[in-house]
Structures are given as C-alpha cells and as structure tokens.
Amino acid sequence: MTAKPFVDIRHAAKSYGTLEVLKDINLQVQKGQIVAIIGPSGSGKSTLLRAINDLDPLTSGEIWLEDKQVNKSLPPRQYEKHINQVRQEIGMVFQHFNLFPHLTVHGNITLAPKMLKGISDKEADDLAKDQLARVGLLDRIDYYPSQLSGGQKQRVAIARALAMAPKVMLFDEATSALDPELVEEVNLVMKKLAEEHMTMIIVTHEMGFAQDVCDRVLFMDQGIVVEEGPPEKIFRNPENERTQNFLRKHLQSQK
Amino acid sequence: MGLDFTVLPEFLDTLLLGSLWTIGITLSAAILSFFGGILFAVIALYAPAVVRYPFRLFAWLFMGTPLLLQLFLIYFGLIQIGVDLPAFVAGVIGLGLHFAVYNSDIIQAGILAVDKGQFEGARTLGLSNWQSIRKIIVPQAVRAVVPPIGNNMIALLKDSALVSVIGVTELTLSAQLAISKTFRPFEFYLAAAACYYVINLLLEAGLRRIERRIQAAR
Ligand SMILES: Nc1ncnc2c1ncn2[C@@H]1O[C@H](COP(=O)(O)OP(=O)(O)OP(=O)(O)O)[C@@H](O)[C@H]1O
Ligand SMILES: [Mg+2]
C-alpha cells in the first residue's frame, strides 16, 4: 500500500481557446520524492508546474497539497485569501530568477516572511543568514541582485523560496538561463535539498541531472504524460517511440 | 537711460526672500506631485471602474486646461463655495495636482514596463495582489522613471512663477515689486533670472544625487 500522495494532480486539463495544452494529466508525488518533468518545447511542462500553485489556473481538474485542495472553487475574495495561504507552502524557482532588483539579497529573502508571518527584524536577520548559508552566499547578504552573477542570483532565489519553509519546491528550468560554467553551483544546491528530502518537482532539460537526482521521470509531449518511471528505465530503456526520439535528438544536440 | 545695476543691492533681501518662497513652493508642490502621481497612477491602473472613470475626467481637466486657470479656480473660485485657502497653499495644491497628473502618466508607463515575472515572483511567495503592487511593482516603477519625473520637477520650478498672479511673493513677484519702486525692469528681471538659474542648478544636483543612490537598486 502506498502512502497518501503529498502532491496530487487529478485529471488536470488546460486550454487556451481551442489549443489544448494539458490533457487529463494525473501525477502523484509522495513526501520527499523528487520528480523530473522532461519533454520538448511547448509540451506543457511549465503550464503544468505553474498550475500547481495556480499561477496558470487549470480549465478543469484538481490540485491537492496534502489534505488541501489548491484550486478549490470559492468566491473571489475568499479564494484570494486561500491561495495566498497555500502559495506560502509551495516554493517556486523560475528560469529568470525573478529576484526583486530594488531590494538587497537580505530584503529579497525577508520581505515575504516579514509581511506574511509577522516575524521580528531579528528573526528575519537570522532567517536570511540561515538560508544564505544553505546556498553558500552568506557574504552576499547586502548585495543587490544586479551585483550578482546568474548562478548567485538563482541561489538567492532558491534561498528566498526556502525562507517561507515550503512543503514542496517547484523548479522551472532553473539552470536554462545560466552560462554553462554557472550551472553546477545551482545543481549542487538542488542536490543538497534532495539529500535533505525536500519534495521537489523539477522541469529540466538536463538529463544528466535528472538521472542523478530524481526518483521519477515524466516525459511529456503535446499535453500528455507519454511515459513515466524511474530514471534508469526512462533514460536507458524508454518504451514509447516518442520518448526514444526525444532522448535521441536531445543527446545528439548536447554533443 | 542706460542700465544701472547699482540699484540691486538695496533689494537683495527682497530677491532672496522671493527665492526662498520659490524654493519652498517648488519643494512642497514637488512632494505633493510625486506622491499624488503615484496615487493617481495606481488609481488609473488598478481602481474599480466607478473610481477610474471619474478620475479620468479629473486628470483630463488638469492636463487639458491652462495651469493659470487652475490656480485661479483654486484660489478665487473655491472661496465662493466657502473654501478660503491662503495663497501659498492654493499655489502648492494647484502646482502639485497639475504636475501629479503629468507624473502619473509617467509612473503608469513605468508600472506597465515592470517585468511580469516580478508580479509572479511576489504572488508565488504568497503576497496578495495589493501587497505585490505596493511592495514590488510600484517601487520599481518609480525608480525607473526618476529621470523623466526629474524633468517634470524642473518644469515645475519654472511654472512656480505663475503663483505670483495669486499674490504669493515668490521670486517673480518680488522682482516686480522691486521694479514698481525703481522702474528698472531689465535689471531686476535679469537678477531674478540669475536666481532661477542658481535654484535650477541646486535642483538638478539634488536629482542627480537621488539617481545615483538608486543606481544599484534597479
Ligand atoms: N498565455 C498563453 N496563451 C496561449 N498559449 C499559451 C500561453 N502560454 C502557453 N501557451 C502554449 O501552451 C503550450 C505549452 O506551453 P509551456 O510553456 O507549458 O511549454 P513548455 O513545455 O514549458 O515549453 P518550454 O520547454 O519551451 O519551456 C505551448 O504551445 C504554448 O504556446
Ligand atoms: Mg517551459
């Protein structure tokens, strides 16, 4: 018997007009599990990830986090309150970092905890230091984002998300915008989170990283999950022809 | 009758006092126009329609009519409905609201230019719509538009001469008073121009300092 899923996506569907971007997707993630989502451009990976915290609302289907439905139907005002609460429990890391350029690293990390959790300045300082230590950037606490490298920016963005003590972390191509030599420092931070048993859903183009870190890999194409399984199986013995083609092309392009 | 600048020293204190009033009215109106501009921009972009449409009419009134008329309306017109403002206050309100409407246009453009990812980043952390606007969007928009707002403030300094017509003894009116006693318009208008020039330099230096301070935070 498997445990009750931590993140549960049931019959998720989404359309833009007549374009069906997600078609009846089901995904259960257990606590502490790390799931990679791979697939060609336009297959709906980002849309699915962004549906989990309702940044891109589904057309139909349900998203559950533990025993709470994320996208439950409520009157607008109540929904706003509900979703702001739920989002505090779901960390998200974007391809382009989305750090706040007008705030220092300290400000970026402490803004939300201060506003939403009412912590004191002293607690906020400690929190910023703890989270920065976690991503190895304690010495950059008073820098502005414009004074950081891409890899450092992304590590700060991860620290900012972690500062809310989320139950699950979502990564949307966290290293795609980085120069190749900066990718590893971000990957290392994510690996560390994996060792700490953070529940993570990771959209990535880096097959090597997915293979190293993830418990499960989903291959998406044209809005459906074509194939899923442990990384060894997906990467070594993919069953589906579309998966095989994608991986072959991908490996070629990486050479 | 040639030029005679020896008449100036006697009225130096008049010109200095006038300069101080000009500085005072400019700074007060600048502050009002800055915060008013932010408020108007937020109303224009985010307020519900019942607020937004009347506001548009108001903004149009301030952009589409002469500042001079607006000052008359506030100073002489409002008395009729029982609002008797001191000339200085009427001048600050008139100049401040007039330039607030212009600043609002610039700030609105600044808000719309803030990257969409900023809003998403804020909402993802759990900030509400309004918290995100207040803490993330507006501060960035304002920083981005400091240079054009600075230009407006220099225009404001020059337009502050208009409040002389409602009897604020700022620089221009001070010069006129000295002229009425000495009949030396050329000398005193030149002197007033020199004072405006110096105040302008000070204002520009102040604006440059603000720009430098926000450089990293952008
Ligand atoms: N706001 C939108 N309006 C219309 N179509 C959209 C919108 N956002 C996304 N789409 C479409 O939805 C599909 C899925 O997009 P999505 O961004 O989820 O793909 P992806 O798998 O993340 O691709 P990539 O690897 O390039 O990031 C694409 O065909 C895209 O054009
Ligand atoms: Mg994507």
PDB file of N, CA, C and O in Angstrom, chain A residues 101-171:
ATOM      1  N   PRO A 101      14.760  43.555  -7.952  1.00  0.00           N
ATOM      2  CA  PRO A 101      16.011  44.309  -8.127  1.00  0.00           C
ATOM      3  C   PRO A 101      16.148  45.500  -7.190  1.00  0.00           C
ATOM      4  O   PRO A 101      17.254  45.973  -6.976  1.00  0.00           O
ATOM      5  N   HIS A 102      15.034  45.971  -6.634  1.00  0.00           N
ATOM      6  CA  HIS A 102      15.125  47.154  -5.772  1.00  0.00           C
ATOM      7  C   HIS A 102      15.420  46.790  -4.325  1.00  0.00           C
ATOM      8  O   HIS A 102      15.529  47.670  -3.480  1.00  0.00           O
ATOM      9  N   LEU A 103      15.521  45.489  -4.046  1.00  0.00           N
ATOM     10  CA  LEU A 103      15.815  45.060  -2.678  1.00  0.00           C
ATOM     11  C   LEU A 103      17.155  44.337  -2.651  1.00  0.00           C
ATOM     12  O   LEU A 103      17.540  43.684  -3.629  1.00  0.00           O
ATOM     13  N   THR A 104      17.838  44.429  -1.512  1.00  0.00           N
ATOM     14  CA  THR A 104      19.077  43.674  -1.367  1.00  0.00           C
ATOM     15  C   THR A 104      18.742  42.191  -1.258  1.00  0.00           C
ATOM     16  O   THR A 104      17.565  41.806  -1.178  1.00  0.00           O
ATOM     17  N   VAL A 105      19.784  41.366  -1.254  1.00  0.00           N
ATOM     18  CA  VAL A 105      19.597  39.936  -1.049  1.00  0.00           C
ATOM     19  C   VAL A 105      18.817  39.705   0.258  1.00  0.00           C
ATOM     20  O   VAL A 105      17.838  38.949   0.293  1.00  0.00           O
ATOM     21  N   HIS A 106      19.230  40.406   1.295  1.00  0.00           N
ATOM     22  CA  HIS A 106      18.524  40.321   2.575  1.00  0.00           C
ATOM     23  C   HIS A 106      17.051  40.675   2.413  1.00  0.00           C
ATOM     24  O   HIS A 106      16.163  39.958   2.878  1.00  0.00           O
ATOM     25  N   GLY A 107      16.797  41.779   1.716  1.00  0.00           N
ATOM     26  CA  GLY A 107      15.417  42.222   1.504  1.00  0.00           C
ATOM     27  C   GLY A 107      14.614  41.220   0.696  1.00  0.00           C
ATOM     28  O   GLY A 107      13.436  40.965   0.990  1.00  0.00           O
ATOM     29  N   ASN A 108      15.228  40.663  -0.324  1.00  0.00           N
ATOM     30  CA  ASN A 108      14.547  39.658  -1.135  1.00  0.00           C
ATOM     31  C   ASN A 108      14.092  38.471  -0.303  1.00  0.00           C
ATOM     32  O   ASN A 108      12.989  37.965  -0.475  1.00  0.00           O
ATOM     33  N   ILE A 109      14.975  38.041   0.599  1.00  0.00           N
ATOM     34  CA  ILE A 109      14.674  36.836   1.375  1.00  0.00           C
ATOM     35  C   ILE A 109      13.664  37.119   2.482  1.00  0.00           C
ATOM     36  O   ILE A 109      12.792  36.303   2.753  1.00  0.00           O
ATOM     37  N   THR A 110      13.747  38.305   3.089  1.00  0.00           N
ATOM     38  CA  THR A 110      12.939  38.547   4.293  1.00  0.00           C
ATOM     39  C   THR A 110      11.604  39.233   4.014  1.00  0.00           C
ATOM     40  O   THR A 110      10.735  39.241   4.887  1.00  0.00           O
ATOM     41  N   LEU A 111      11.435  39.784   2.834  1.00  0.00           N
ATOM     42  CA  LEU A 111      10.193  40.540   2.577  1.00  0.00           C
ATOM     43  C   LEU A 111       8.933  39.727   2.887  1.00  0.00           C
ATOM     44  O   LEU A 111       8.091  40.136   3.688  1.00  0.00           O
ATOM     45  N   ALA A 112       8.828  38.575   2.251  1.00  0.00           N
ATOM     46  CA  ALA A 112       7.594  37.792   2.411  1.00  0.00           C
ATOM     47  C   ALA A 112       7.440  37.254   3.843  1.00  0.00           C
ATOM     48  O   ALA A 112       6.358  37.387   4.424  1.00  0.00           O
ATOM     49  N   PRO A 113       8.487  36.669   4.433  1.00  0.00           N
ATOM     50  CA  PRO A 113       8.314  36.203   5.814  1.00  0.00           C
ATOM     51  C   PRO A 113       7.904  37.325   6.776  1.00  0.00           C
ATOM     52  O   PRO A 113       7.081  37.126   7.657  1.00  0.00           O
ATOM     53  N   LYS A 114       8.480  38.505   6.554  1.00  0.00           N
ATOM     54  CA  LYS A 114       8.127  39.629   7.437  1.00  0.00           C
ATOM     55  C   LYS A 114       6.671  40.033   7.243  1.00  0.00           C
ATOM     56  O   LYS A 114       5.935  40.251   8.197  1.00  0.00           O
ATOM     57  N   MET A 115       6.254  40.141   5.976  1.00  0.00           N
ATOM     58  CA  MET A 115       4.898  40.608   5.716  1.00  0.00           C
ATOM     59  C   MET A 115       3.851  39.565   6.079  1.00  0.00           C
ATOM     60  O   MET A 115       2.768  39.901   6.531  1.00  0.00           O
ATOM     61  N   LEU A 116       4.186  38.302   5.827  1.00  0.00           N
ATOM     62  CA  LEU A 116       3.147  37.279   5.916  1.00  0.00           C
ATOM     63  C   LEU A 116       3.190  36.492   7.217  1.00  0.00           C
ATOM     64  O   LEU A 116       2.183  35.954   7.657  1.00  0.00           O
ATOM     65  N   LYS A 117       4.369  36.415   7.820  1.00  0.00           N
ATOM     66  CA  LYS A 117       4.462  35.619   9.034  1.00  0.00           C
ATOM     67  C   LYS A 117       4.697  36.483  10.264  1.00  0.00           C
ATOM     68  O   LYS A 117       4.794  35.964  11.375  1.00  0.00           O
ATOM     69  N   GLY A 118       4.826  37.779  10.027  1.00  0.00           N
ATOM     70  CA  GLY A 118       4.959  38.713  11.139  1.00  0.00           C
ATOM     71  C   GLY A 118       6.163  38.462  12.023  1.00  0.00           C
ATOM     72  O   GLY A 118       6.110  38.690  13.232  1.00  0.00           O
ATOM     73  N   ILE A 119       7.277  38.034  11.432  1.00  0.00           N
ATOM     74  CA  ILE A 119       8.449  37.797  12.265  1.00  0.00           C
ATOM     75  C   ILE A 119       9.156  39.121  12.551  1.00  0.00           C
ATOM     76  O   ILE A 119       9.012  40.092  11.821  1.00  0.00           O
ATOM     77  N   SER A 120       9.938  39.140  13.623  1.00  0.00           N
ATOM     78  CA  SER A 120      10.627  40.367  14.024  1.00  0.00           C
ATOM     79  C   SER A 120      11.841  40.595  13.124  1.00  0.00           C
ATOM     80  O   SER A 120      12.255  39.715  12.375  1.00  0.00           O
ATOM     81  N   ASP A 121      12.428  41.801  13.225  1.00  0.00           N
ATOM     82  CA  ASP A 121      13.625  42.113  12.429  1.00  0.00           C
ATOM     83  C   ASP A 121      14.764  41.164  12.763  1.00  0.00           C
ATOM     84  O   ASP A 121      15.490  40.713  11.880  1.00  0.00           O
ATOM     85  N   LYS A 122      14.893  40.868  14.057  1.00  0.00           N
ATOM     86  CA  LYS A 122      15.972  39.969  14.485  1.00  0.00           C
ATOM     87  C   LYS A 122      15.765  38.568  13.898  1.00  0.00           C
ATOM     88  O   LYS A 122      16.693  37.970  13.351  1.00  0.00           O
ATOM     89  N   GLU A 123      14.545  38.082  13.995  1.00  0.00           N
ATOM     90  CA  GLU A 123      14.244  36.758  13.424  1.00  0.00           C
ATOM     91  C   GLU A 123      14.478  36.759  11.920  1.00  0.00           C
ATOM     92  O   GLU A 123      14.968  35.780  11.353  1.00  0.00           O
ATOM     93  N   ALA A 124      14.124  37.887  11.280  1.00  0.00           N
ATOM     94  CA  ALA A 124      14.313  37.982   9.836  1.00  0.00           C
ATOM     95  C   ALA A 124      15.802  37.932   9.494  1.00  0.00           C
ATOM     96  O   ALA A 124      16.202  37.259   8.541  1.00  0.00           O
ATOM     97  N   ASP A 125      16.618  38.634  10.286  1.00  0.00           N
ATOM     98  CA  ASP A 125      18.072  38.598  10.053  1.00  0.00           C
ATOM     99  C   ASP A 125      18.597  37.171  10.141  1.00  0.00           C
ATOM    100  O   ASP A 125      19.360  36.722   9.282  1.00  0.00           O
ATOM    101  N   ASP A 126      18.190  36.489  11.196  1.00  0.00           N
ATOM    102  CA  ASP A 126      18.661  35.114  11.381  1.00  0.00           C
ATOM    103  C   ASP A 126      18.205  34.226  10.229  1.00  0.00           C
ATOM    104  O   ASP A 126      18.968  33.404   9.725  1.00  0.00           O
ATOM    105  N   LEU A 127      16.948  34.429   9.847  1.00  0.00           N
ATOM    106  CA  LEU A 127      16.400  33.635   8.745  1.00  0.00           C
ATOM    107  C   LEU A 127      17.209  33.860   7.468  1.00  0.00           C
ATOM    108  O   LEU A 127      17.597  32.903   6.783  1.00  0.00           O
ATOM    109  N   ALA A 128      17.478  35.128   7.161  1.00  0.00           N
ATOM    110  CA  ALA A 128      18.243  35.438   5.942  1.00  0.00           C
ATOM    111  C   ALA A 128      19.606  34.766   6.001  1.00  0.00           C
ATOM    112  O   ALA A 128      20.064  34.161   5.020  1.00  0.00           O
ATOM    113  N   LYS A 129      20.245  34.866   7.150  1.00  0.00           N
ATOM    114  CA  LYS A 129      21.587  34.272   7.274  1.00  0.00           C
ATOM    115  C   LYS A 129      21.530  32.755   7.130  1.00  0.00           C
ATOM    116  O   LYS A 129      22.356  32.157   6.430  1.00  0.00           O
ATOM    117  N   ASP A 130      20.560  32.133   7.789  1.00  0.00           N
ATOM    118  CA  ASP A 130      20.431  30.672   7.701  1.00  0.00           C
ATOM    119  C   ASP A 130      20.246  30.226   6.256  1.00  0.00           C
ATOM    120  O   ASP A 130      20.908  29.295   5.790  1.00  0.00           O
ATOM    121  N   GLN A 131      19.316  30.899   5.565  1.00  0.00           N
ATOM    122  CA  GLN A 131      19.012  30.456   4.208  1.00  0.00           C
ATOM    123  C   GLN A 131      20.180  30.722   3.260  1.00  0.00           C
ATOM    124  O   GLN A 131      20.453  29.934   2.362  1.00  0.00           O
ATOM    125  N   LEU A 132      20.866  31.844   3.479  1.00  0.00           N
ATOM    126  CA  LEU A 132      22.020  32.139   2.624  1.00  0.00           C
ATOM    127  C   LEU A 132      23.157  31.169   2.880  1.00  0.00           C
ATOM    128  O   LEU A 132      23.874  30.779   1.958  1.00  0.00           O
ATOM    129  N   ALA A 133      23.312  30.762   4.128  1.00  0.00           N
ATOM    130  CA  ALA A 133      24.343  29.776   4.435  1.00  0.00           C
ATOM    131  C   ALA A 133      24.031  28.482   3.685  1.00  0.00           C
ATOM    132  O   ALA A 133      24.913  27.806   3.165  1.00  0.00           O
ATOM    133  N   ARG A 134      22.747  28.167   3.617  1.00  0.00           N
ATOM    134  CA  ARG A 134      22.319  26.947   2.934  1.00  0.00           C
ATOM    135  C   ARG A 134      22.713  26.939   1.459  1.00  0.00           C
ATOM    136  O   ARG A 134      22.990  25.886   0.896  1.00  0.00           O
ATOM    137  N   VAL A 135      22.700  28.102   0.836  1.00  0.00           N
ATOM    138  CA  VAL A 135      23.062  28.159  -0.583  1.00  0.00           C
ATOM    139  C   VAL A 135      24.474  28.719  -0.769  1.00  0.00           C
ATOM    140  O   VAL A 135      24.891  29.019  -1.893  1.00  0.00           O
ATOM    141  N   GLY A 136      25.184  28.890   0.341  1.00  0.00           N
ATOM    142  CA  GLY A 136      26.595  29.286   0.271  1.00  0.00           C
ATOM    143  C   GLY A 136      26.838  30.719  -0.149  1.00  0.00           C
ATOM    144  O   GLY A 136      27.839  31.014  -0.811  1.00  0.00           O
ATOM    145  N   LEU A 137      25.946  31.640   0.239  1.00  0.00           N
ATOM    146  CA  LEU A 137      26.121  33.033  -0.198  1.00  0.00           C
ATOM    147  C   LEU A 137      26.016  34.035   0.949  1.00  0.00           C
ATOM    148  O   LEU A 137      25.610  35.179   0.746  1.00  0.00           O
ATOM    149  N   LEU A 138      26.421  33.594   2.117  1.00  0.00           N
ATOM    150  CA  LEU A 138      26.292  34.451   3.293  1.00  0.00           C
ATOM    151  C   LEU A 138      26.992  35.796   3.089  1.00  0.00           C
ATOM    152  O   LEU A 138      26.505  36.834   3.536  1.00  0.00           O
ATOM    153  N   ASP A 139      28.108  35.772   2.366  1.00  0.00           N
ATOM    154  CA  ASP A 139      28.869  37.020   2.190  1.00  0.00           C
ATOM    155  C   ASP A 139      28.213  37.992   1.208  1.00  0.00           C
ATOM    156  O   ASP A 139      28.696  39.100   1.021  1.00  0.00           O
ATOM    157  N   ARG A 140      27.118  37.593   0.585  1.00  0.00           N
ATOM    158  CA  ARG A 140      26.466  38.493  -0.380  1.00  0.00           C
ATOM    159  C   ARG A 140      25.180  39.108   0.182  1.00  0.00           C
ATOM    160  O   ARG A 140      24.391  39.676  -0.561  1.00  0.00           O
ATOM    161  N   ILE A 141      25.013  39.038   1.476  1.00  0.00           N
ATOM    162  CA  ILE A 141      23.725  39.401   2.083  1.00  0.00           C
ATOM    163  C   ILE A 141      23.312  40.841   1.789  1.00  0.00           C
ATOM    164  O   ILE A 141      22.130  41.125   1.629  1.00  0.00           O
ATOM    165  N   ASP A 142      24.262  41.758   1.673  1.00  0.00           N
ATOM    166  CA  ASP A 142      23.907  43.160   1.449  1.00  0.00           C
ATOM    167  C   ASP A 142      24.040  43.595  -0.006  1.00  0.00           C
ATOM    168  O   ASP A 142      23.944  44.775  -0.306  1.00  0.00           O
ATOM    169  N   TYR A 143      24.255  42.655  -0.907  1.00  0.00           N
ATOM    170  CA  TYR A 143      24.358  42.998  -2.320  1.00  0.00           C
ATOM    171  C   TYR A 143      22.968  43.188  -2.924  1.00  0.00           C
ATOM    172  O   TYR A 143      21.978  42.653  -2.433  1.00  0.00           O
ATOM    173  N   TYR A 144      22.933  43.940  -4.018  1.00  0.00           N
ATOM    174  CA  TYR A 144      21.722  43.991  -4.827  1.00  0.00           C
ATOM    175  C   TYR A 144      21.822  42.923  -5.919  1.00  0.00           C
ATOM    176  O   TYR A 144      22.928  42.563  -6.327  1.00  0.00           O
ATOM    177  N   PRO A 145      20.679  42.433  -6.402  1.00  0.00           N
ATOM    178  CA  PRO A 145      20.719  41.398  -7.438  1.00  0.00           C
ATOM    179  C   PRO A 145      21.599  41.781  -8.639  1.00  0.00           C
ATOM    180  O   PRO A 145      22.287  40.931  -9.192  1.00  0.00           O
ATOM    181  N   SER A 146      21.573  43.065  -9.004  1.00  0.00           N
ATOM    182  CA  SER A 146      22.360  43.486 -10.172  1.00  0.00           C
ATOM    183  C   SER A 146      23.859  43.288  -9.945  1.00  0.00           C
ATOM    184  O   SER A 146      24.637  43.350 -10.895  1.00  0.00           O
ATOM    185  N   GLN A 147      24.255  43.074  -8.697  1.00  0.00           N
ATOM    186  CA  GLN A 147      25.677  42.903  -8.399  1.00  0.00           C
ATOM    187  C   GLN A 147      26.078  41.429  -8.300  1.00  0.00           C
ATOM    188  O   GLN A 147      27.175  41.120  -7.854  1.00  0.00           O
ATOM    189  N   LEU A 148      25.154  40.531  -8.671  1.00  0.00           N
ATOM    190  CA  LEU A 148      25.426  39.096  -8.562  1.00  0.00           C
ATOM    191  C   LEU A 148      25.530  38.452  -9.942  1.00  0.00           C
ATOM    192  O   LEU A 148      24.955  38.936 -10.913  1.00  0.00           O
ATOM    193  N   SER A 149      26.247  37.324  -9.997  1.00  0.00           N
ATOM    194  CA  SER A 149      26.271  36.529 -11.232  1.00  0.00           C
ATOM    195  C   SER A 149      24.961  35.762 -11.364  1.00  0.00           C
ATOM    196  O   SER A 149      24.189  35.668 -10.404  1.00  0.00           O
ATOM    197  N   GLY A 150      24.712  35.212 -12.539  1.00  0.00           N
ATOM    198  CA  GLY A 150      23.472  34.473 -12.755  1.00  0.00           C
ATOM    199  C   GLY A 150      23.308  33.311 -11.781  1.00  0.00           C
ATOM    200  O   GLY A 150      22.230  33.103 -11.222  1.00  0.00           O
ATOM    201  N   GLY A 151      24.395  32.574 -11.570  1.00  0.00           N
ATOM    202  CA  GLY A 151      24.320  31.445 -10.656  1.00  0.00           C
ATOM    203  C   GLY A 151      24.008  31.888  -9.235  1.00  0.00           C
ATOM    204  O   GLY A 151      23.207  31.265  -8.529  1.00  0.00           O
ATOM    205  N   GLN A 152      24.634  33.000  -8.845  1.00  0.00           N
ATOM    206  CA  GLN A 152      24.361  33.527  -7.497  1.00  0.00           C
ATOM    207  C   GLN A 152      22.925  34.005  -7.386  1.00  0.00           C
ATOM    208  O   GLN A 152      22.266  33.786  -6.366  1.00  0.00           O
ATOM    209  N   LYS A 153      22.429  34.648  -8.453  1.00  0.00           N
ATOM    210  CA  LYS A 153      21.040  35.102  -8.432  1.00  0.00           C
ATOM    211  C   LYS A 153      20.101  33.925  -8.197  1.00  0.00           C
ATOM    212  O   LYS A 153      19.173  33.999  -7.386  1.00  0.00           O
ATOM    213  N   GLN A 154      20.347  32.836  -8.937  1.00  0.00           N
ATOM    214  CA  GLN A 154      19.442  31.704  -8.805  1.00  0.00           C
ATOM    215  C   GLN A 154      19.532  31.088  -7.409  1.00  0.00           C
ATOM    216  O   GLN A 154      18.534  30.640  -6.858  1.00  0.00           O
ATOM    217  N   ARG A 155      20.741  31.070  -6.839  1.00  0.00           N
ATOM    218  CA  ARG A 155      20.858  30.528  -5.481  1.00  0.00           C
ATOM    219  C   ARG A 155      20.122  31.406  -4.474  1.00  0.00           C
ATOM    220  O   ARG A 155      19.496  30.907  -3.539  1.00  0.00           O
ATOM    221  N   VAL A 156      20.181  32.722  -4.687  1.00  0.00           N
ATOM    222  CA  VAL A 156      19.415  33.626  -3.814  1.00  0.00           C
ATOM    223  C   VAL A 156      17.915  33.371  -3.996  1.00  0.00           C
ATOM    224  O   VAL A 156      17.146  33.345  -3.025  1.00  0.00           O
ATOM    225  N   ALA A 157      17.501  33.168  -5.242  1.00  0.00           N
ATOM    226  CA  ALA A 157      16.084  32.905  -5.492  1.00  0.00           C
ATOM    227  C   ALA A 157      15.640  31.626  -4.773  1.00  0.00           C
ATOM    228  O   ALA A 157      14.529  31.549  -4.242  1.00  0.00           O
ATOM    229  N   ILE A 158      16.521  30.636  -4.748  1.00  0.00           N
ATOM    230  CA  ILE A 158      16.189  29.406  -4.023  1.00  0.00           C
ATOM    231  C   ILE A 158      16.107  29.695  -2.523  1.00  0.00           C
ATOM    232  O   ILE A 158      15.165  29.264  -1.840  1.00  0.00           O
ATOM    233  N   ALA A 159      17.063  30.467  -2.016  1.00  0.00           N
ATOM    234  CA  ALA A 159      17.038  30.829  -0.596  1.00  0.00           C
ATOM    235  C   ALA A 159      15.767  31.592  -0.250  1.00  0.00           C
ATOM    236  O   ALA A 159      15.160  31.383   0.803  1.00  0.00           O
ATOM    237  N   ARG A 160      15.353  32.469  -1.146  1.00  0.00           N
ATOM    238  CA  ARG A 160      14.136  33.244  -0.908  1.00  0.00           C
ATOM    239  C   ARG A 160      12.927  32.323  -0.796  1.00  0.00           C
ATOM    240  O   ARG A 160      12.071  32.492   0.083  1.00  0.00           O
ATOM    241  N   ALA A 161      12.853  31.350  -1.693  1.00  0.00           N
ATOM    242  CA  ALA A 161      11.732  30.405  -1.638  1.00  0.00           C
ATOM    243  C   ALA A 161      11.806  29.562  -0.364  1.00  0.00           C
ATOM    244  O   ALA A 161      10.797  29.339   0.307  1.00  0.00           O
ATOM    245  N   LEU A 162      13.014  29.121  -0.002  1.00  0.00           N
ATOM    246  CA  LEU A 162      13.166  28.272   1.189  1.00  0.00           C
ATOM    247  C   LEU A 162      12.806  29.011   2.469  1.00  0.00           C
ATOM    248  O   LEU A 162      12.381  28.398   3.452  1.00  0.00           O
ATOM    249  N   ALA A 163      12.983  30.330   2.463  1.00  0.00           N
ATOM    250  CA  ALA A 163      12.726  31.117   3.672  1.00  0.00           C
ATOM    251  C   ALA A 163      11.273  31.038   4.115  1.00  0.00           C
ATOM    252  O   ALA A 163      10.950  31.317   5.267  1.00  0.00           O
ATOM    253  N   MET A 164      10.392  30.676   3.207  1.00  0.00           N
ATOM    254  CA  MET A 164       8.981  30.530   3.586  1.00  0.00           C
ATOM    255  C   MET A 164       8.703  29.129   4.134  1.00  0.00           C
ATOM    256  O   MET A 164       7.549  28.791   4.409  1.00  0.00           O
ATOM    257  N   ALA A 165       9.747  28.319   4.261  1.00  0.00           N
ATOM    258  CA  ALA A 165       9.611  26.944   4.744  1.00  0.00           C
ATOM    259  C   ALA A 165       8.532  26.182   3.978  1.00  0.00           C
ATOM    260  O   ALA A 165       7.562  25.684   4.556  1.00  0.00           O
ATOM    261  N   PRO A 166       8.685  26.098   2.652  1.00  0.00           N
ATOM    262  CA  PRO A 166       7.648  25.449   1.846  1.00  0.00           C
ATOM    263  C   PRO A 166       7.653  23.939   2.045  1.00  0.00           C
ATOM    264  O   PRO A 166       8.654  23.353   2.444  1.00  0.00           O
ATOM    265  N   LYS A 167       6.523  23.324   1.729  1.00  0.00           N
ATOM    266  CA  LYS A 167       6.422  21.868   1.817  1.00  0.00           C
ATOM    267  C   LYS A 167       6.927  21.215   0.554  1.00  0.00           C
ATOM    268  O   LYS A 167       7.327  20.058   0.549  1.00  0.00           O
ATOM    269  N   VAL A 168       6.861  21.963  -0.535  1.00  0.00           N
ATOM    270  CA  VAL A 168       7.302  21.407  -1.819  1.00  0.00           C
ATOM    271  C   VAL A 168       7.946  22.533  -2.609  1.00  0.00           C
ATOM    272  O   VAL A 168       7.585  23.701  -2.463  1.00  0.00           O
ATOM    273  N   MET A 169       8.946  22.154  -3.417  1.00  0.00           N
ATOM    274  CA  MET A 169       9.619  23.160  -4.247  1.00  0.00           C
ATOM    275  C   MET A 169       9.410  22.826  -5.717  1.00  0.00           C
ATOM    276  O   MET A 169       9.569  21.670  -6.133  1.00  0.00           O
ATOM    277  N   LEU A 170       9.067  23.838  -6.502  1.00  0.00           N
ATOM    278  CA  LEU A 170       8.882  23.672  -7.937  1.00  0.00           C
ATOM    279  C   LEU A 170      10.005  24.412  -8.660  1.00  0.00           C
ATOM    280  O   LEU A 170      10.288  25.567  -8.343  1.00  0.00           O
ATOM    281  N   PHE A 171      10.647  23.748  -9.595  1.00  0.00           N
ATOM    282  CA  PHE A 171      11.727  24.390 -10.351  1.00  0.00           C
ATOM    283  C   PHE A 171      11.383  24.363 -11.824  1.00  0.00           C
ATOM    284  O   PHE A 171      11.172  23.304 -12.401  1.00  0.00           O
TER     285      PHE A 171
END
